CSV table of N, CA and C in Angstrom, one decimal:
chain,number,residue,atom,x,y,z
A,1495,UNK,N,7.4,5.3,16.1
A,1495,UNK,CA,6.6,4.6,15.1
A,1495,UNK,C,5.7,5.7,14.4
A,1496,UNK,N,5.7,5.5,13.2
A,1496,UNK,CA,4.9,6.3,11.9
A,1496,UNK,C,3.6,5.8,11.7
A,1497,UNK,N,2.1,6.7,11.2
A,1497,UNK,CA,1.5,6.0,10.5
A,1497,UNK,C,1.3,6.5,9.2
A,1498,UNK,N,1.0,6.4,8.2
A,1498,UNK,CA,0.4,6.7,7.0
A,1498,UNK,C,-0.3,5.5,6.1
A,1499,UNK,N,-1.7,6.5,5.2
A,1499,UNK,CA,-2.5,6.2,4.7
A,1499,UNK,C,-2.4,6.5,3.5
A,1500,UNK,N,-2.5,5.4,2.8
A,1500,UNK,CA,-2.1,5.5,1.0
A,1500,UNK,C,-3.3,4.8,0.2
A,1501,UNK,N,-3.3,4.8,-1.1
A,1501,UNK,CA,-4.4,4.3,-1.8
A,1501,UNK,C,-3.2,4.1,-2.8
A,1502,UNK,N,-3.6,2.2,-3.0
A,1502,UNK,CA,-2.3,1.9,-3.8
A,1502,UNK,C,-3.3,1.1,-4.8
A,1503,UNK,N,-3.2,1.2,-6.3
A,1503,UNK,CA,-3.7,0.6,-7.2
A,1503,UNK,C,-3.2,0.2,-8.4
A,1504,UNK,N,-3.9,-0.6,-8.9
A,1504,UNK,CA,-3.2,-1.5,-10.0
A,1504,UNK,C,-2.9,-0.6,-11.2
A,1505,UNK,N,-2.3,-1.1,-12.2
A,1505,UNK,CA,-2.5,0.3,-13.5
A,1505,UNK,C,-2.6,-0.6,-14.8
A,1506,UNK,N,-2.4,-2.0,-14.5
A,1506,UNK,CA,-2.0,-3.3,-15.4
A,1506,UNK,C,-2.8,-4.6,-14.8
A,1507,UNK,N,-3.2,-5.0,-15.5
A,1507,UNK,CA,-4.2,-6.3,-15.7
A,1507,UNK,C,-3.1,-7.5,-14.5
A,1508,UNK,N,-2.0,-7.3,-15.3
A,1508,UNK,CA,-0.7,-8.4,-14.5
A,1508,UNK,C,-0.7,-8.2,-12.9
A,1509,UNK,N,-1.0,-6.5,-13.0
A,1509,UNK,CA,-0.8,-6.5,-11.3
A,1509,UNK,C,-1.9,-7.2,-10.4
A,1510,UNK,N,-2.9,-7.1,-11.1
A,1510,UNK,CA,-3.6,-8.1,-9.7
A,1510,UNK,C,-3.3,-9.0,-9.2
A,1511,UNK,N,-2.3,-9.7,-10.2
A,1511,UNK,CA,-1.9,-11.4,-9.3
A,1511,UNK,C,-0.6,-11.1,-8.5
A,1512,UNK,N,-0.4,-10.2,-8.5
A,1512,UNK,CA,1.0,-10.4,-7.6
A,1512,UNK,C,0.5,-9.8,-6.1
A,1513,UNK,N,1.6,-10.5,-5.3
A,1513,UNK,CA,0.8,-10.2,-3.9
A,1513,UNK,C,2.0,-8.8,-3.5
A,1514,UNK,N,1.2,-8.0,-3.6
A,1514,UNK,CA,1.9,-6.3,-3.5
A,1514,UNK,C,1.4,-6.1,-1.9
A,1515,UNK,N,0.5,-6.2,-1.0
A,1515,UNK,CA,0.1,-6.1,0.0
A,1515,UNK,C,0.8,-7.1,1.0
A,1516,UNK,N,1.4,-8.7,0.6
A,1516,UNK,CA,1.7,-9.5,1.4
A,1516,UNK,C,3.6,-8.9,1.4
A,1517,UNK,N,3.9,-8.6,0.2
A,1517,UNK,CA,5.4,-8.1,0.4
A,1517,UNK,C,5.7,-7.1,1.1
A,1518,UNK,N,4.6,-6.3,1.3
A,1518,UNK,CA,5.0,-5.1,2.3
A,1518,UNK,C,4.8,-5.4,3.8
A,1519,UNK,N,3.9,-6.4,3.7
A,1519,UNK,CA,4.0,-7.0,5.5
A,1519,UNK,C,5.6,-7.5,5.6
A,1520,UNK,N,5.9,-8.7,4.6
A,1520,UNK,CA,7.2,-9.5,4.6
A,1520,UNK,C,8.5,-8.9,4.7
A,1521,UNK,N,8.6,-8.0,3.7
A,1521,UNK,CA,9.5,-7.6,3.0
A,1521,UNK,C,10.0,-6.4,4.0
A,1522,UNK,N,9.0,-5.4,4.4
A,1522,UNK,CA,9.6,-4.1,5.5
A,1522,UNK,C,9.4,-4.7,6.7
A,1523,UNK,N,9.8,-3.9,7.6
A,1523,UNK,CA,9.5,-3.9,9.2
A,1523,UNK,C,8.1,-2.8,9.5
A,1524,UNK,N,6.8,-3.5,9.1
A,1524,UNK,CA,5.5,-2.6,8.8
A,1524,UNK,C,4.6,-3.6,9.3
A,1525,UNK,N,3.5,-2.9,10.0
A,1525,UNK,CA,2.6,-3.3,9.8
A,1525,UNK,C,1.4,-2.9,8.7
A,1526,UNK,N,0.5,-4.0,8.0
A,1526,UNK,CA,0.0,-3.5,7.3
A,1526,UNK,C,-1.3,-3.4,7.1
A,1527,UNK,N,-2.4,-2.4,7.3
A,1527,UNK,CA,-3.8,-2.6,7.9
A,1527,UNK,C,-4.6,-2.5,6.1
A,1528,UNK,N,-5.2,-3.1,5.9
A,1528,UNK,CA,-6.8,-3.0,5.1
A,1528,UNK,C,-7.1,-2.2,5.2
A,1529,UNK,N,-7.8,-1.2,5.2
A,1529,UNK,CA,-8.8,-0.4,5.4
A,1529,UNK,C,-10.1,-0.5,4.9
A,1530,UNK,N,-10.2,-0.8,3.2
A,1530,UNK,CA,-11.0,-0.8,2.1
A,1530,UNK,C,-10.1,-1.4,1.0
A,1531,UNK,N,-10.6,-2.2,0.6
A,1531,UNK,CA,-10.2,-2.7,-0.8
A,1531,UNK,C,-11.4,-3.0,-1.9
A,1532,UNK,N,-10.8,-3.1,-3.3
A,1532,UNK,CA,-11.8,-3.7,-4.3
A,1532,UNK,C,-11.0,-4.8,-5.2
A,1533,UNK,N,-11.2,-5.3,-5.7
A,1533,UNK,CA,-9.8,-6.2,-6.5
A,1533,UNK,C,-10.6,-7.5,-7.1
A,1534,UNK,N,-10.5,-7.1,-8.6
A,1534,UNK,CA,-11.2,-8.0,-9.2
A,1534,UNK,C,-10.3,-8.8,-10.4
A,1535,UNK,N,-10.6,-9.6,-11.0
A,1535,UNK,CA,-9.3,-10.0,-12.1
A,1535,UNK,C,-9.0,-9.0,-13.0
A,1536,UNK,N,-9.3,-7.5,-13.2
A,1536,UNK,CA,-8.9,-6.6,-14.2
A,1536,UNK,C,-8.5,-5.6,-13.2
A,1537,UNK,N,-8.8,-5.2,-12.3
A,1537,UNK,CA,-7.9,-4.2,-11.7
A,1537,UNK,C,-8.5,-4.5,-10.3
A,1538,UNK,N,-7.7,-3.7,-9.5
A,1538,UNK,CA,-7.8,-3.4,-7.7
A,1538,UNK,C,-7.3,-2.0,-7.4
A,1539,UNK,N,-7.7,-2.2,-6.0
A,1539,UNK,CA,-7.0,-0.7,-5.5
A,1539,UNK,C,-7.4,-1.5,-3.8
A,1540,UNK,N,-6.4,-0.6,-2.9
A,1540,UNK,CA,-6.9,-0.9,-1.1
A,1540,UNK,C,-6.2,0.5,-0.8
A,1541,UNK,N,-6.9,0.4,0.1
A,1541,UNK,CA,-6.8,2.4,0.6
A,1541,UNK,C,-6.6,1.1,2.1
A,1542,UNK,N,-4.5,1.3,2.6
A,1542,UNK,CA,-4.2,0.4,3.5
A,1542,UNK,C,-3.5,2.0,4.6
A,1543,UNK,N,-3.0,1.3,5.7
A,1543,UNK,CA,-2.6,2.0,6.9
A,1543,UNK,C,-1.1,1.5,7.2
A,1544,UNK,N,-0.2,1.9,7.3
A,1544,UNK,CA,1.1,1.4,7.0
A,1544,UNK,C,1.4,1.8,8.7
A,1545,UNK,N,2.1,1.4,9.1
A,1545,UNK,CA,2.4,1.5,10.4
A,1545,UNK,C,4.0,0.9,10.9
A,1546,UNK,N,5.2,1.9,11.3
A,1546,UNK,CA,6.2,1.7,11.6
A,1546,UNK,C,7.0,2.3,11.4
A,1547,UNK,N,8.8,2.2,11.5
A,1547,UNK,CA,9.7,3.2,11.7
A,1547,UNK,C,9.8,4.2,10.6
A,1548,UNK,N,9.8,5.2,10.3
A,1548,UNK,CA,10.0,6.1,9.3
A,1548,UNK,C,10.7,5.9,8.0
A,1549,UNK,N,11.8,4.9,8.3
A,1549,UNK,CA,12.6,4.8,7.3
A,1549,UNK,C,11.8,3.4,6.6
A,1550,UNK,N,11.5,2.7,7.1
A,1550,UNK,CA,10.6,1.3,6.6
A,1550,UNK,C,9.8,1.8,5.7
A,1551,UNK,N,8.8,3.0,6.2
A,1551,UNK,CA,7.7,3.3,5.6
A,1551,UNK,C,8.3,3.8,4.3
A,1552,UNK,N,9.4,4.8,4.3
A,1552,UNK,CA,10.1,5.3,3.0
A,1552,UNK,C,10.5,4.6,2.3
A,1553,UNK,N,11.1,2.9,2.5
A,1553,UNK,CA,12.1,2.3,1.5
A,1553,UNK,C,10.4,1.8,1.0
A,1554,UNK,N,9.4,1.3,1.8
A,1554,UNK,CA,8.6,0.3,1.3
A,1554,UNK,C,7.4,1.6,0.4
A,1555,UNK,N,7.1,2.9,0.6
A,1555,UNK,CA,7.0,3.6,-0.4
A,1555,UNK,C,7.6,3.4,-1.8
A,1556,UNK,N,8.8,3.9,-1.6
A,1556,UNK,CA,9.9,4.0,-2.7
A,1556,UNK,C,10.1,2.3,-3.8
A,1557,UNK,N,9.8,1.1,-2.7
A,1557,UNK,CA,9.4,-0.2,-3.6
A,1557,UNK,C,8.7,0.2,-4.3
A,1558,UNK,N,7.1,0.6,-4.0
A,1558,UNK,CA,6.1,0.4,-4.7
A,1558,UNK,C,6.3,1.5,-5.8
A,1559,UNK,N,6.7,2.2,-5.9
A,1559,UNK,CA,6.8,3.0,-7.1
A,1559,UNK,C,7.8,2.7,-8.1
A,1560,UNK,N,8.6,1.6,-7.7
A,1560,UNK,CA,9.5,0.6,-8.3
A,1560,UNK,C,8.3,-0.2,-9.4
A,1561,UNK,N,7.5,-0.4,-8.9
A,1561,UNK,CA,6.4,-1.4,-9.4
A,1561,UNK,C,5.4,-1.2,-10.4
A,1562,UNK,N,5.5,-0.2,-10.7
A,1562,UNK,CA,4.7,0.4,-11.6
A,1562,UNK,C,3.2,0.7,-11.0
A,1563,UNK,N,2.7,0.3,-9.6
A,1563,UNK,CA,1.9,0.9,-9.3
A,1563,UNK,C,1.0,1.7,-8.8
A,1564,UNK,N,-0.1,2.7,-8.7
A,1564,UNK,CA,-0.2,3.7,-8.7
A,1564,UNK,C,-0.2,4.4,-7.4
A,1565,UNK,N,0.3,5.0,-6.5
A,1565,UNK,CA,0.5,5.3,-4.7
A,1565,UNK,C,0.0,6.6,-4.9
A,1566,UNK,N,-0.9,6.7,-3.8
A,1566,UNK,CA,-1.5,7.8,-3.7
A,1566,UNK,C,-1.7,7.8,-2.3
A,1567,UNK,N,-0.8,9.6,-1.2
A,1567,UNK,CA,-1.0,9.2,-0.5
A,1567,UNK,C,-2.4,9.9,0.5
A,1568,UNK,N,-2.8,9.5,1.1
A,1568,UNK,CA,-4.4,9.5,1.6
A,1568,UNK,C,-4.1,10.8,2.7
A,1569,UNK,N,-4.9,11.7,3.4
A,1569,UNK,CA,-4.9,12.4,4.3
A,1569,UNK,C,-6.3,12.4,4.9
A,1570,UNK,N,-5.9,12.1,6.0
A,1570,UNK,CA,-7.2,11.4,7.0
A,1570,UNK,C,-7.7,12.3,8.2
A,1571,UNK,N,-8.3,12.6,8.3
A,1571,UNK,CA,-9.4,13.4,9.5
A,1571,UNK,C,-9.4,13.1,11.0
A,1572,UNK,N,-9.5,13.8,11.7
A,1572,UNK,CA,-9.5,12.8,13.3
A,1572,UNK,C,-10.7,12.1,13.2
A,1573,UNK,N,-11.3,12.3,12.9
A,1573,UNK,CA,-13.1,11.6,12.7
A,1573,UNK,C,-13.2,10.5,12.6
A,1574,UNK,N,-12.1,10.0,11.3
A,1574,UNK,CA,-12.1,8.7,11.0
A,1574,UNK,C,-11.4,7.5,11.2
């Protein structure tokens, strides 16, 4: 099992309403952690923790950039 930390955000007013966090639970074989989020009716962003097989984490990357929205991925400290 994999983990990675991404900061995934809106880039379009439309994307707020679609549930982009609930499809990556559904949709891959992931778990999907919160970490920090903001998300208001004009934009969002969640800096989330993806967690599972390698290849899951790549197709369900590779979605989101299908989607027009913005992935950025995070590099985390032992600290935190």
């Amino acid at each position: 099992m994999a983990t990675v930390h991404m900061k995934i955000a809106t880039v379009a007013r439309d994307q707020v309403k679609v549930p982009w966090l609930w499809r990556l639970g559904r949709d891959f074989d992931l778990q999907v952690n919160i970490l920090k989020a903001n998300i208001d009716e004009d934009f969002g962003w969640a800096l989330v923790e993806l967690q599972g097989p390698v290849e899951e984490i790549q197709r369900a990357t590779a979605w989101l950039h299908t989607t027009g929205l913005h992935v950025e991925p995070i590099e985390r400290s032992v600290s935190e």
